[in-house]
């Protein structure tokens, strides 16, 4: 069983920054894709950013130019650097790992953008 542990969420003022981390219990090389999703109250879960095993990172239009997803293969960890945060970025952020046969989710970390 794969475990994904997110951290780094919290309360931040509009315009501020946060960096989320997602540590996997096995090598992230084994996954076809690592991604970040978010779910705001009363809304569907949406894809924020994704790094495939090969190819470039993709971002939702709403976060392009503000969020950056990266990976540290040696630490089996992916990150989501979030800058210029807006109140509409408030959500629970989830890490996802797509394997060959299964997909895995972390427990989520709350991000609240408010003054």
Tab-separated table of C-alpha atoms in Angstrom:
chain	number	residue	atom	x	y	z
A	1	UNK	CA	0.000	0.000	0.000
A	2	UNK	CA	1.341	3.401	-0.995
A	3	UNK	CA	1.111	6.283	1.436
A	4	UNK	CA	1.167	9.926	0.442
A	5	UNK	CA	1.620	12.486	3.193
A	6	UNK	CA	0.910	16.146	2.453
A	7	UNK	CA	2.132	19.040	4.546
A	8	UNK	CA	2.588	22.794	4.327
A	9	UNK	CA	-0.983	24.051	4.347
A	10	UNK	CA	-2.177	26.861	6.562
A	11	UNK	CA	-3.669	30.330	6.739
A	12	UNK	CA	-2.154	33.027	4.541
A	13	UNK	CA	-3.148	36.526	3.533
A	14	UNK	CA	-4.067	37.354	-0.072
A	15	UNK	CA	-0.917	37.845	-2.100
A	16	UNK	CA	1.067	35.538	0.141
A	17	UNK	CA	2.834	32.263	-0.577
A	18	UNK	CA	2.814	28.697	0.652
A	19	UNK	CA	4.722	25.570	-0.351
A	20	UNK	CA	2.983	22.230	-0.111
A	21	UNK	CA	4.912	18.970	0.092
A	22	UNK	CA	3.805	15.420	-0.671
A	23	UNK	CA	6.057	12.600	0.494
A	24	UNK	CA	5.497	9.157	-1.020
A	25	UNK	CA	6.287	5.866	0.709
A	26	UNK	CA	7.990	4.519	-2.395
A	27	UNK	CA	9.907	5.841	-5.374
A	28	UNK	CA	7.877	8.328	-7.375
A	29	UNK	CA	9.596	6.948	-10.485
A	30	UNK	CA	7.129	4.049	-10.259
A	31	UNK	CA	4.135	6.284	-10.925
A	32	UNK	CA	2.916	7.379	-14.331
A	33	UNK	CA	1.954	10.777	-13.010
A	34	UNK	CA	2.073	12.823	-9.819
A	35	UNK	CA	-0.478	15.578	-9.390
A	36	UNK	CA	-2.075	18.076	-7.041
A	37	UNK	CA	-5.832	18.530	-6.818
A	38	UNK	CA	-8.001	20.746	-4.681
A	39	UNK	CA	-11.560	20.779	-3.429
A	40	UNK	CA	-13.317	23.861	-2.143
A	41	UNK	CA	-16.485	23.599	-0.021
A	42	UNK	CA	-19.477	22.736	-2.169
A	43	UNK	CA	-17.365	22.247	-5.287
A	44	UNK	CA	-15.987	19.339	-7.268
A	45	UNK	CA	-12.389	18.268	-6.814
A	46	UNK	CA	-10.288	19.808	-9.573
A	47	UNK	CA	-6.846	19.208	-11.013
A	48	UNK	CA	-4.370	21.953	-10.148
A	49	UNK	CA	-1.072	20.674	-11.565
A	50	UNK	CA	0.424	17.434	-12.828
A	51	UNK	CA	3.865	16.075	-13.638
A	52	UNK	CA	3.879	12.980	-15.879
A	53	UNK	CA	6.756	10.522	-15.722
A	54	UNK	CA	7.745	11.887	-19.100
A	55	UNK	CA	6.819	15.273	-20.448
A	56	UNK	CA	6.168	18.691	-19.091
A	57	UNK	CA	4.135	19.897	-16.171
A	58	UNK	CA	0.531	20.941	-16.785
A	59	UNK	CA	-1.415	23.547	-14.835
A	60	UNK	CA	-5.013	24.578	-14.500
A	61	UNK	CA	-5.642	27.915	-16.183
A	62	UNK	CA	-6.640	29.434	-12.856
A	63	UNK	CA	-3.154	28.884	-11.376
A	64	UNK	CA	-0.857	29.344	-14.381
A	65	UNK	CA	1.903	31.818	-13.651
A	66	UNK	CA	1.295	31.614	-9.886
A	67	UNK	CA	1.808	27.959	-8.956
A	68	UNK	CA	4.811	25.778	-9.699
A	69	UNK	CA	4.929	22.020	-9.258
A	70	UNK	CA	8.270	20.298	-8.857
A	71	UNK	CA	9.710	16.957	-7.793
A	72	UNK	CA	12.687	15.704	-5.807
A	73	UNK	CA	13.195	12.122	-6.889
A	74	UNK	CA	15.830	11.453	-4.248
A	75	UNK	CA	13.337	12.362	-1.503
A	76	UNK	CA	10.305	10.761	-3.206
A	77	UNK	CA	8.582	14.099	-2.779
A	78	UNK	CA	6.652	16.499	-4.961
A	79	UNK	CA	6.021	20.141	-4.144
A	80	UNK	CA	3.531	22.822	-5.041
A	81	UNK	CA	4.861	26.350	-4.685
A	82	UNK	CA	1.914	28.709	-4.531
A	83	UNK	CA	2.506	32.445	-4.973
A	84	UNK	CA	0.162	35.418	-5.262
A	85	UNK	CA	-2.516	33.470	-3.459
A	86	UNK	CA	-6.130	34.567	-3.798
A	87	UNK	CA	-9.165	33.878	-1.598
A	88	UNK	CA	-10.518	31.618	-4.339
A	89	UNK	CA	-7.497	29.341	-3.850
A	90	UNK	CA	-8.952	28.357	-0.486
A	91	UNK	CA	-9.491	24.579	-0.532
A	92	UNK	CA	-8.249	21.257	0.723
A	93	UNK	CA	-5.282	20.285	-1.445
A	94	UNK	CA	-4.682	16.632	-2.218
A	95	UNK	CA	-1.684	14.837	-3.641
A	96	UNK	CA	-2.312	12.042	-6.151
A	97	UNK	CA	-0.088	9.324	-7.572
A	98	UNK	CA	-1.220	7.379	-10.639
A	99	UNK	CA	0.271	3.890	-10.812
A	100	UNK	CA	-0.143	1.280	-13.526
A	101	UNK	CA	-3.108	-0.390	-11.821
A	102	UNK	CA	-4.080	1.935	-8.981
A	103	UNK	CA	-4.316	5.557	-8.006
A	104	UNK	CA	-3.401	6.801	-4.548
A	105	UNK	CA	-4.485	9.883	-2.608
A	106	UNK	CA	-3.090	11.699	0.378
A	107	UNK	CA	-5.219	12.823	3.303
A	108	UNK	CA	-5.270	16.447	2.160
A	109	UNK	CA	-3.990	19.683	3.630
A	110	UNK	CA	-6.110	22.795	4.200
A	111	UNK	CA	-5.119	26.047	2.524
A	112	UNK	CA	-7.026	29.140	3.601
A	113	UNK	CA	-6.412	32.507	1.958
A	114	UNK	CA	-8.008	35.276	3.971
A	115	UNK	CA	-7.237	38.671	5.442
